[in-house]
DNA sequence: TCAAAAGTGTTAGCCATACACCCATGC
DNA sequence: GCATGGGTGTATGGCTAACACTTTTGA
């Protein structure tokens, strides 16, 4: 086997030899952003058909799975040091049996060994990331036609089990909400209470009472109320808030809603 | 490479060829049981030194990771159809660099290829299982001297990062407690309220108010109060309870404490 | 001036907490 | 009978849900 000498494209940054990669193991990132009071997810458009996929990649033999996910995130967004959370492993052998993907791979005319690499069964580790929308410059990888944000409630057709992976990421976040605050990584420095509430409503998939939400958030003691008002909107101008980083991290660590 | 022809012992049930396994991927089970109002975990004692390890195994190329974990669980306990939950992936390349384990492997005088198999870097998927203590007949695998229960708060020395894995399993359970009932798989048909409370207290690592715990559990509507009393104890005889399976499963699915 | 967005206030009801009190039993 | 374990009751405070009222602003 001379497989080790073949190169696999791992994004625009680097190519790696097959022999340097963990065989059959990948990471897939569900990258969430927030814009227009809508939760968005970053997707790649496959080169040869109209389907989309999650930004993903392989794991180097020398790196941790977390590092692999960070690398993928960096390659697609240019961002470092963001909230990145492993949430589930997708290990069904049939998960990558996708006729569309296979035909796409075929039309790419990959060299034999690389083709075989892609065709093997993969176990993938799902990570979700929360990133600041404005800071992201989406970068497609070499096998993708484009890289773009999509509303989480209006997803395009996705390859493999990627739709399930996104749904699972949302459910995991919903559970994490019960013992962690959220928003620090999703929102810009200053934001309105409505922005924050919209994030919670999207993740929880239900409306929250405005008044009660404000009270609860302020009670958590992680917000700074600015004197400045939000400009540009129609109607009454809302206050701007920012997170108190120290307190936010403390609540993140010690628990938010400590149940039981 | 003739590695494919070498056999790896996968427990007392079967041997598998190396070529049939996912390389570098394993599952490790944290199997919880409950006895004497104490939470226990099932461990294997390494053949050649005094350290212990979690029951684990490799993933067949043809099976799902969940199925691999079920297989491991069955081999060590003889149990099927129990609560088995994936909770975290341990993917640090240095996690299996354990001098004790390496020396243990050395002393086992494994054939070269098999030795190499064990020495490669492994990413392991952590599962935790909740099983009925009385129903388990612990079975060591071929490389272990014994298989026995240990109190979760008095663990022996463990290889690799297995101590971290157990701690992580407990934390994950603690979080799951907030939206799932627990106990159905850990307790025998009939049990006392104190038994159930002890499980919660162990997992949450703090004392709960007896009166309030009873009220909360009864309010959930998943318990049947038996007329029979628990016999044999000193002092006042407590009532026996059993789970209402249908209601239990409904609460398991729909959520227990729906927060937010 | 009016509708919509946002700030603030109020109330009822539920639930967690922290006990208090009583009963049953073995020593 | 008394210490202990276990069943039951209750007062309190806090939080949530629901909604009312006010303020600000652009159209």
Coordinates of C-alpha atoms (C1' of nucleotides) in Angstrom, one line a residue:
Chain A
X1 CA 0.0 0.0 0.0
X2 CA 1.4 3.3 -1.0
X3 CA -1.6 5.2 0.4
X4 CA 0.6 7.1 2.7
X5 CA 2.0 9.1 -0.1
X6 CA -1.3 10.5 -1.4
X7 CA -2.5 13.9 -0.3
X8 CA -5.8 14.7 1.1
X9 CA -7.0 18.3 0.9
X10 CA -7.8 19.6 4.4
X11 CA -9.0 23.0 3.5
X12 CA -7.1 25.9 2.1
X13 CA -4.4 25.9 4.8
X14 CA -2.7 22.5 4.4
X15 CA -2.7 19.2 2.7
X16 CA -2.0 16.1 4.7
X17 CA -0.9 12.6 3.8
X18 CA -3.4 9.9 4.3
X19 CA -1.0 8.1 6.6
X20 CA -1.0 11.1 9.0
X21 CA -4.7 10.8 9.5
X22 CA -6.8 8.8 11.9
X23 CA -8.6 6.4 9.5
X24 CA -12.4 6.4 9.6
X25 CA -12.6 9.3 12.0
X26 CA -13.8 12.8 11.3
X27 CA -15.2 15.9 13.0
X28 CA -18.2 17.9 11.8
X29 CA -18.8 21.4 13.0
X30 CA -22.2 23.0 13.5
X31 CA -21.2 26.6 13.5
X32 CA -23.9 28.9 14.8
X33 CA -24.0 32.6 14.2
X34 CA -26.7 35.2 15.0
X35 CA -27.9 37.9 12.6
X36 CA -31.2 39.8 12.0
X37 CA -32.5 38.2 15.2
X38 CA -32.1 34.8 13.5
X39 CA -30.0 31.9 14.4
X40 CA -27.8 30.8 11.5
X41 CA -25.6 27.9 10.6
X42 CA -22.6 27.9 8.3
X43 CA -22.8 25.4 5.5
X44 CA -20.7 24.4 2.5
X45 CA -22.2 23.8 -0.9
X46 CA -20.9 20.7 -2.7
X47 CA -19.1 21.4 -5.9
X48 CA -21.0 19.0 -8.1
X49 CA -24.6 19.0 -7.0
X50 CA -26.9 21.3 -5.2
X51 CA -26.6 19.7 -1.7
X52 CA -25.0 21.3 1.3
X53 CA -22.8 19.9 4.0
X54 CA -21.4 20.8 7.4
X55 CA -17.8 22.0 7.5
X56 CA -15.8 19.0 8.6
X57 CA -12.4 17.4 8.4
X58 CA -10.2 14.6 9.5
X59 CA -8.2 14.1 12.6
X60 CA -4.4 14.1 12.5
X61 CA -2.7 11.2 14.3
X62 CA -0.8 13.7 16.3
X63 CA -3.7 16.0 17.3
X64 CA -6.6 15.8 19.7
X65 CA -10.1 15.7 18.3
X66 CA -10.7 19.1 19.9
X67 CA -7.8 20.5 18.0
X68 CA -9.1 19.0 14.7
X69 CA -12.4 20.7 15.3
X70 CA -10.6 24.0 16.0
X71 CA -8.6 23.7 12.9
X72 CA -11.7 23.1 10.8
X73 CA -13.4 26.1 12.4
X74 CA -10.4 28.3 11.7
X75 CA -10.2 27.2 8.1
X76 CA -13.8 28.1 7.4
X77 CA -14.2 31.2 9.5
X78 CA -10.7 32.6 10.3
X79 CA -11.7 32.5 14.0
X80 CA -9.8 31.2 17.0
X81 CA -10.7 30.9 20.7
X82 CA -14.4 30.7 20.3
X83 CA -16.9 28.5 22.2
X84 CA -16.5 25.0 20.7
X85 CA -18.3 22.1 22.3
X86 CA -18.3 18.4 21.5
X87 CA -21.9 17.2 21.7
X88 CA -22.4 13.8 20.1
X89 CA -20.7 11.0 18.1
X90 CA -22.5 9.7 15.0
X91 CA -21.3 6.2 14.6
X92 CA -23.8 4.3 12.5
X93 CA -22.1 2.5 9.7
X94 CA -24.8 3.4 7.3
X95 CA -24.6 7.2 8.0
X96 CA -22.4 8.0 5.1
X97 CA -24.1 5.7 2.6
X98 CA -25.4 8.5 0.5
X99 CA -25.9 7.9 -3.2
X100 CA -25.7 11.6 -3.9
X101 CA -22.4 12.0 -2.2
X102 CA -21.0 8.9 -3.8
X103 CA -21.9 10.2 -7.3
X104 CA -20.4 13.5 -6.4
X105 CA -17.2 11.9 -5.4
X106 CA -17.2 9.9 -8.6
X107 CA -17.6 13.0 -10.7
X108 CA -14.6 14.5 -8.9
X109 CA -12.3 12.0 -10.5
X110 CA -10.2 11.5 -7.4
X111 CA -7.2 9.3 -7.5
X112 CA -8.0 5.7 -6.6
X113 CA -6.5 5.8 -3.1
X114 CA -8.1 9.1 -2.2
X115 CA -11.4 7.9 -3.6
X116 CA -11.1 4.8 -1.3
X117 CA -10.3 7.1 1.6
X118 CA -13.6 9.0 1.2
X119 CA -15.6 5.8 0.6
X120 CA -14.6 4.1 3.9
X121 CA -17.0 4.2 6.7
X122 CA -16.6 7.2 9.0
X123 CA -17.4 7.8 12.6
X124 CA -17.8 11.5 13.1
X125 CA -17.7 13.6 16.2
X126 CA -20.1 16.5 16.2
X127 CA -19.0 19.8 17.6
X128 CA -21.0 23.0 17.8
X129 CA -19.5 26.4 17.8
X130 CA -20.9 29.8 18.7
X131 CA -19.4 32.6 16.8
X132 CA -19.9 36.3 16.2
X133 CA -21.6 36.6 12.9
X134 CA -20.0 39.9 11.9
X135 CA -16.5 38.6 12.4
X136 CA -16.8 35.6 10.1
X137 CA -15.5 35.6 6.6
X138 CA -16.9 32.3 5.2
X139 CA -14.2 30.5 3.2
X140 CA -15.2 27.4 1.1
X141 CA -12.8 24.5 1.0
X142 CA -11.5 23.1 -2.2
X143 CA -14.3 20.6 -2.8
X144 CA -17.0 23.2 -2.2
X145 CA -18.6 25.7 -4.5
X146 CA -19.5 28.1 -1.7
X147 CA -19.7 28.7 2.1
X148 CA -22.7 30.5 3.4
X149 CA -25.0 31.1 6.4
X150 CA -28.4 29.5 6.5
X151 CA -31.3 30.1 8.8
X152 CA -31.6 27.1 11.2
X153 CA -35.3 26.9 10.4
X154 CA -34.9 27.0 6.7
X155 CA -32.2 24.5 5.9
X156 CA -31.4 23.4 2.4
X157 CA -31.0 19.7 1.5
X158 CA -28.0 18.2 3.3
X159 CA -25.8 15.2 2.6
X160 CA -25.6 12.1 4.8
X161 CA -27.0 12.6 8.3
X162 CA -26.0 16.2 8.5
X163 CA -29.6 17.3 9.0
X164 CA -29.8 15.1 12.1
X165 CA -26.5 16.4 13.3
X166 CA -27.8 20.0 13.2
X167 CA -31.0 19.0 15.0
X168 CA -29.0 17.2 17.6
X169 CA -26.7 20.2 18.1
X170 CA -29.8 22.3 18.7
X171 CA -31.2 19.8 21.3
X172 CA -27.8 19.7 23.0
X173 CA -27.7 23.4 23.2
X174 CA -31.2 23.5 24.6
X175 CA -30.1 21.2 27.4
X176 CA -26.9 23.2 28.0
X177 CA -29.0 26.3 28.4
X178 CA -30.3 24.9 31.7
X179 CA -27.0 25.2 33.4
X180 CA -25.0 27.6 31.2
X181 CA -25.6 31.1 30.0
X182 CA -25.3 31.7 26.3
X183 CA -24.7 34.6 24.1
X184 CA -21.2 35.8 24.9
X185 CA -19.8 34.2 21.8
X186 CA -22.8 34.8 19.6
X187 CA -23.4 38.5 20.1
X188 CA -21.2 41.6 19.4
X189 CA -19.8 43.6 22.3
X190 CA -23.0 45.5 22.7
X191 CA -26.5 44.2 22.1
X192 CA -30.1 44.7 23.0
X193 CA -32.1 42.5 25.4
X194 CA -34.3 41.6 22.4
X195 CA -31.2 40.2 20.6
X196 CA -30.4 38.0 23.6
X197 CA -34.0 36.9 24.0
X198 CA -34.2 36.0 20.3
X199 CA -31.3 33.6 20.7
X200 CA -33.0 31.9 23.6
X201 CA -36.3 31.7 21.8
X202 CA -34.7 30.2 18.7
X203 CA -32.8 27.6 20.7
X204 CA -35.7 26.7 22.9
X205 CA -38.1 27.0 20.0
X206 CA -40.8 28.9 21.9
X207 CA -41.7 32.4 22.8
X208 CA -40.6 33.8 26.1
X209 CA -42.2 36.6 28.1
X210 CA -40.3 39.8 27.5
X211 CA -40.7 41.1 31.0
X212 CA -39.8 37.9 32.7
X213 CA -36.8 37.3 30.5
X214 CA -35.3 40.7 31.2
X215 CA -35.8 40.2 35.0
X216 CA -34.2 36.7 34.9
X217 CA -31.2 37.9 32.9
X218 CA -30.6 40.9 35.1
X219 CA -30.9 38.8 38.2
X220 CA -28.1 36.5 36.9
X221 CA -25.8 39.5 37.4
X222 CA -23.8 38.9 34.1
X223 CA -25.0 42.0 32.2
X224 CA -23.9 45.6 32.2
X225 CA -26.5 48.1 31.3
X226 CA -25.1 50.8 29.1
X227 CA -26.3 54.4 29.2
X228 CA -26.1 54.5 25.5
X229 CA -29.2 53.6 23.5
X230 CA -29.5 51.6 20.4
X231 CA -29.8 54.0 17.4
X232 CA -31.4 53.4 14.1
X233 CA -34.4 51.3 15.0
X234 CA -37.9 52.3 14.5
X235 CA -40.0 53.1 17.6
X236 CA -38.6 53.3 21.1
X237 CA -34.8 53.0 21.4
X238 CA -33.8 50.1 23.6
X239 CA -30.9 50.0 26.0
X240 CA -27.7 48.4 25.0
X241 CA -26.1 45.7 27.2
X242 CA -22.8 44.0 27.3
X243 CA -21.6 40.9 29.2
X244 CA -19.6 41.2 32.3
X245 CA -16.9 38.8 31.3
X246 CA -15.7 37.8 34.7
X247 CA -19.2 37.1 36.1
X248 CA -20.2 35.4 32.8
X249 CA -17.4 33.0 33.1
X250 CA -18.1 32.3 36.7
X251 CA -21.8 31.5 36.0
X252 CA -20.6 29.4 33.0
X253 CA -18.4 27.4 35.4
X254 CA -20.6 27.2 38.5
X255 CA -24.0 26.8 36.8
X256 CA -26.8 29.0 36.0
X257 CA -30.0 27.5 36.9
X258 CA -28.7 24.9 39.3
X259 CA -31.5 22.5 39.3
X260 CA -32.1 19.9 41.9
Chain B
X1 CA 1.3 -6.2 6.2
X2 CA -0.4 -9.4 7.4
X3 CA -2.0 -7.7 10.3
X4 CA -5.4 -8.7 9.1
X5 CA -4.8 -12.3 9.9
X6 CA -3.9 -11.7 13.5
X7 CA -6.6 -12.1 16.1
X8 CA -7.6 -9.7 18.8
X9 CA -9.4 -11.0 21.8
X10 CA -12.6 -9.1 22.3
X11 CA -13.8 -10.8 25.5
X12 CA -14.9 -14.3 26.1
X13 CA -17.4 -14.3 23.3
X14 CA -15.4 -13.9 20.1
X15 CA -12.1 -13.1 18.6
X16 CA -11.9 -10.6 15.7
X17 CA -9.3 -10.0 13.1
X18 CA -7.5 -6.7 13.3
X19 CA -8.7 -5.9 9.7
X20 CA -12.3 -6.1 10.8
X21 CA -11.9 -3.4 13.4
X22 CA -12.0 0.4 13.2
X23 CA -8.4 1.4 13.8
X24 CA -7.7 3.8 16.6
X25 CA -11.2 3.8 17.9
X26 CA -12.5 2.2 21.1
X27 CA -15.5 2.4 23.4
X28 CA -15.2 2.4 27.2
X29 CA -18.2 1.7 29.4
X30 CA -18.8 3.2 32.8
X31 CA -21.3 0.6 34.2
X32 CA -23.1 1.8 37.2
X33 CA -24.9 -0.4 39.7
X34 CA -26.6 0.3 43.0
X35 CA -26.1 -1.8 46.2
X36 CA -26.2 -1.1 49.9
X37 CA -27.4 2.4 49.1
X38 CA -24.1 3.0 47.3
X39 CA -23.4 3.8 43.7
X40 CA -21.0 1.3 42.3
X41 CA -19.0 1.0 39.1
X42 CA -17.8 -2.2 37.4
X43 CA -14.1 -2.4 36.8
X44 CA -11.6 -4.9 35.5
X45 CA -8.3 -5.7 37.2
X46 CA -5.3 -5.8 34.9
X47 CA -3.6 -9.2 34.7
X48 CA -0.1 -8.1 35.3
X49 CA -0.3 -5.3 37.9
X50 CA -2.6 -3.9 40.5
X51 CA -4.3 -1.3 38.4
X52 CA -7.9 -1.4 37.3
X53 CA -9.6 -0.3 34.1
X54 CA -13.0 0.3 32.5
X55 CA -14.6 -2.5 30.5
X56 CA -13.9 -1.4 26.9
X57 CA -13.5 -2.8 23.5
X58 CA -13.0 -2.0 19.8
X59 CA -15.5 -1.2 17.1
X60 CA -16.1 -3.5 14.3
X61 CA -16.1 -2.0 10.8
X62 CA -19.6 -3.4 10.3
X63 CA -21.2 -2.3 13.6
X64 CA -22.3 1.0 15.0
X65 CA -20.4 2.5 18.0
X66 CA -23.6 2.0 20.1
X67 CA -23.6 -1.7 19.1
X68 CA -20.0 -2.0 20.1
X69 CA -20.8 -0.6 23.6
X70 CA -23.7 -3.0 23.9
X71 CA -21.5 -5.9 23.0
X72 CA -18.9 -4.9 25.6
X73 CA -21.6 -4.5 28.2
X74 CA -23.1 -7.9 27.4
X75 CA -19.7 -9.6 27.6
X76 CA -19.0 -8.2 31.1
X77 CA -22.4 -8.5 32.6
X78 CA -24.6 -10.8 30.5
X79 CA -27.1 -8.0 30.3
X80 CA -29.0 -6.7 27.3
X81 CA -31.5 -3.9 26.8
X82 CA -30.3 -1.7 29.6
X83 CA -29.9 2.0 29.6
X84 CA -26.7 2.8 27.8
X85 CA -25.8 6.4 27.0
X86 CA -22.9 7.9 25.0
X87 CA -21.6 10.9 27.0
X88 CA -18.2 12.0 25.8
X89 CA -15.3 11.4 23.4
X90 CA -11.8 11.3 24.9
X91 CA -9.6 12.3 22.0
X92 CA -6.4 13.6 23.4
X93 CA -3.4 11.8 21.8
X94 CA -1.6 11.6 25.1
X95 CA -4.4 9.9 26.9
X96 CA -3.2 6.4 26.5
X97 CA 0.5 7.1 27.1
X98 CA 0.6 5.2 30.4
X99 CA 3.9 3.7 31.4
X100 CA 2.2 1.1 33.6
X101 CA -0.1 0.0 30.8
X102 CA 2.8 -0.2 28.3
X103 CA 4.8 -2.4 30.7
X104 CA 1.8 -4.5 31.3
X105 CA 1.4 -5.0 27.6
X106 CA 5.1 -5.8 27.3
X107 CA 4.9 -8.5 30.0
X108 CA 2.0 -10.1 28.1
X109 CA 4.3 -11.1 25.3
X110 CA 1.8 -10.3 22.6
X111 CA 2.7 -11.1 19.0
X112 CA 4.2 -8.1 17.2
X113 CA 1.2 -7.0 15.2
X114 CA -1.2 -7.2 18.1
X115 CA 1.3 -5.4 20.3
X116 CA 1.4 -2.6 17.7
X117 CA -2.4 -2.6 17.6
X118 CA -2.6 -1.9 21.3
X119 CA 0.2 0.7 21.2
X120 CA -1.4 2.9 18.6
X121 CA -3.2 6.1 19.6
X122 CA -6.8 5.5 20.5
X123 CA -9.8 7.8 20.5
X124 CA -12.3 6.4 22.9
X125 CA -16.1 7.0 23.1
X126 CA -17.3 7.0 26.7
X127 CA -20.7 5.3 27.4
X128 CA -22.4 5.0 30.7
X129 CA -24.8 2.2 31.6
X130 CA -27.2 1.9 34.4
X131 CA -27.8 -1.7 35.4
X132 CA -29.6 -3.7 38.1
X133 CA -26.8 -4.8 40.5
X134 CA -28.4 -8.1 41.5
X135 CA -28.7 -9.2 37.9
X136 CA -25.1 -8.8 37.0
X137 CA -22.6 -11.7 37.0
X138 CA -19.3 -9.9 36.4
X139 CA -17.1 -11.7 33.9
X140 CA -13.5 -10.7 33.4
X141 CA -12.1 -10.6 29.9
X142 CA -9.0 -12.6 28.9
X143 CA -6.5 -10.0 29.8
X144 CA -8.0 -9.3 33.2
X145 CA -7.5 -11.0 36.5
X146 CA -10.9 -10.1 37.8
X147 CA -14.1 -8.1 37.3
X148 CA -15.6 -6.4 40.3
X149 CA -17.8 -3.6 41.6
X150 CA -16.2 -0.6 43.3
X151 CA -17.8 2.3 45.2
X152 CA -17.7 5.4 43.1
X153 CA -16.3 7.4 45.9
X154 CA -13.5 4.8 46.7
X155 CA -12.0 4.1 43.4
X156 CA -8.8 2.1 43.1
X157 CA -5.9 3.3 40.9
X158 CA -7.0 3.3 37.2
X159 CA -5.0 3.2 34.0
X160 CA -4.9 5.9 31.4
X161 CA -7.5 8.6 31.8
X162 CA -10.1 6.2 33.2
X163 CA -10.5 8.1 36.4
X164 CA -11.4 11.2 34.4
X165 CA -13.8 9.2 32.3
X166 CA -15.7 8.0 35.4
X167 CA -15.8 11.6 36.8
X168 CA -17.1 12.8 33.5
X169 CA -19.8 10.1 33.4
X170 CA -21.0 11.3 36.8
X171 CA -21.1 14.9 35.7
X172 CA -23.0 14.0 32.6
X173 CA -25.5 12.0 34.7
X174 CA -25.9 15.0 37.0
X175 CA -26.9 17.1 34.0
X176 CA -29.2 14.4 32.6
X177 CA -30.9 14.3 36.0
X178 CA -32.3 17.7 35.2
X179 CA -34.5 16.5 32.4
X180 CA -34.7 12.8 32.9
X181 CA -35.8 10.5 35.7
X182 CA -33.4 7.9 36.8
X183 CA -33.6 4.7 38.7
X184 CA -35.6 2.4 36.5
X185 CA -32.5 0.5 35.3
X186 CA -30.6 0.8 38.6
X187 CA -33.1 -0.5 41.1
X188 CA -34.9 -3.9 41.4
X189 CA -38.6 -4.1 40.8
X190 CA -39.5 -2.9 44.3
X191 CA -37.5 -0.5 46.3
X192 CA -37.8 2.1 49.0
X193 CA -37.9 5.8 48.7
X194 CA -34.6 6.0 50.5
X195 CA -33.0 3.8 47.9
X196 CA -34.1 6.2 45.2
X197 CA -33.0 9.2 47.2
X198 CA -29.6 7.6 47.8
X199 CA -29.0 7.3 44.0
X200 CA -29.9 11.0 43.5
X201 CA -27.7 12.1 46.4
X202 CA -24.7 10.1 45.2
X203 CA -25.0 11.5 41.7
X204 CA -25.6 15.0 42.8
X205 CA -23.1 14.6 45.5
X206 CA -25.2 16.4 48.2
X207 CA -27.9 15.6 50.7
X208 CA -31.5 16.2 49.7
X209 CA -34.4 16.8 52.0
X210 CA -36.2 13.6 52.6
X211 CA -39.7 15.1 52.7
X212 CA -39.3 17.3 49.7
X213 CA -37.7 14.5 47.7
X214 CA -40.6 12.2 48.4
X215 CA -43.1 14.9 47.4
X216 CA -41.3 15.7 44.2
X217 CA -41.0 12.0 43.1
X218 CA -44.6 11.3 43.8
X219 CA -45.7 14.5 42.0
X220 CA -43.9 13.2 38.9
X221 CA -46.5 10.4 38.7
X222 CA -44.1 7.7 37.8
X223 CA -44.2 5.7 41.0
X224 CA -46.6 3.0 42.3
X225 CA -46.8 2.8 46.0
X226 CA -47.2 -0.8 47.1
X227 CA -49.2 -1.8 50.2
X228 CA -46.4 -4.2 51.1
X229 CA -43.8 -2.9 53.5
X230 CA -40.1 -3.5 53.4
X231 CA -39.2 -6.2 55.8
X232 CA -36.0 -6.9 57.6
X233 CA -34.8 -3.5 58.4
X234 CA -34.4 -2.1 61.9
X235 CA -36.9 0.6 63.0
X236 CA -40.0 1.5 61.1
X237 CA -40.7 -0.4 57.9
X238 CA -40.8 1.8 54.8
X239 CA -43.2 1.4 52.0
X240 CA -42.1 -0.2 48.8
X241 CA -42.4 1.5 45.4
X242 CA -42.1 0.4 41.8
X243 CA -41.9 2.4 38.6
X244 CA -44.9 2.8 36.4
X245 CA -43.1 1.8 33.2
X246 CA -45.4 3.6 30.8
X247 CA -45.4 6.9 32.7
X248 CA -41.6 6.6 33.4
X249 CA -40.9 6.2 29.7
X250 CA -43.1 9.1 28.9
X251 CA -41.3 11.4 31.4
X252 CA -38.0 10.1 30.1
X253 CA -39.0 11.2 26.6
X254 CA -40.9 14.4 27.3
X255 CA -38.7 15.8 30.0
X256 CA -38.9 15.8 33.8
X257 CA -38.0 19.2 35.1
X258 CA -38.6 21.2 31.9
X259 CA -36.5 24.2 32.7
X260 CA -36.8 27.5 31.0
Chain C
dT1 C1' -52.2 60.6 16.7
dC2 C1' -51.5 56.0 16.5
dA3 C1' -49.2 51.6 16.4
dA4 C1' -45.3 49.2 17.7
dA5 C1' -41.4 48.5 20.6
dA6 C1' -39.5 48.7 24.9
dG7 C1' -39.4 49.8 30.0
dT8 C1' -41.6 48.9 34.3
dG9 C1' -45.0 47.1 37.7
dT10 C1' -48.3 43.9 39.8
dT11 C1' -50.5 39.8 41.0
dA12 C1' -51.5 34.9 41.8
dG13 C1' -49.9 30.6 42.1
dC14 C1' -46.6 27.2 42.3
dC15 C1' -42.7 25.1 44.2
dA16 C1' -38.3 24.6 46.9
dT17 C1' -36.7 24.9 51.4
dA18 C1' -36.5 24.1 56.0
dC19 C1' -38.4 22.5 59.5
dA20 C1' -41.8 20.4 63.0
dC21 C1' -44.3 16.7 64.5
dC22 C1' -45.9 12.1 64.7
dC23 C1' -45.6 7.0 64.2
dA24 C1' -43.3 2.4 64.4
dT25 C1' -39.8 -0.6 65.8
dG26 C1' -35.7 -2.9 67.8
dC27 C1' -32.5 -2.5 71.4
Chain D
dG1 C1' -38.5 4.4 76.7
dC2 C1' -35.5 6.1 73.6
dA3 C1' -32.9 6.5 69.6
dT4 C1' -33.6 5.9 64.9
dG5 C1' -35.8 5.7 60.5
dG6 C1' -39.7 6.9 58.2
dG7 C1' -44.3 9.2 57.1
dT8 C1' -46.8 13.5 56.9
dG9 C1' -47.7 18.5 57.5
dT10 C1' -46.8 23.5 57.2
dA11 C1' -44.9 28.2 57.0
dT12 C1' -42.0 31.0 54.3
dG13 C1' -39.7 33.0 50.5
dG14 C1' -38.7 33.1 45.8
dC15 C1' -39.6 32.5 41.3
dT16 C1' -42.6 32.1 37.2
dA17 C1' -46.4 33.1 34.3
dA18 C1' -49.4 36.3 32.8
dC19 C1' -50.7 40.6 31.9
dA20 C1' -51.4 45.6 32.7
dC21 C1' -49.7 50.0 32.3
dT22 C1' -46.5 53.6 30.8
dT23 C1' -43.0 55.7 27.7
dT24 C1' -40.8 56.6 23.4
dT25 C1' -40.6 57.0 18.7
dG26 C1' -41.4 57.0 13.5
dA27 C1' -44.8 57.0 10.2

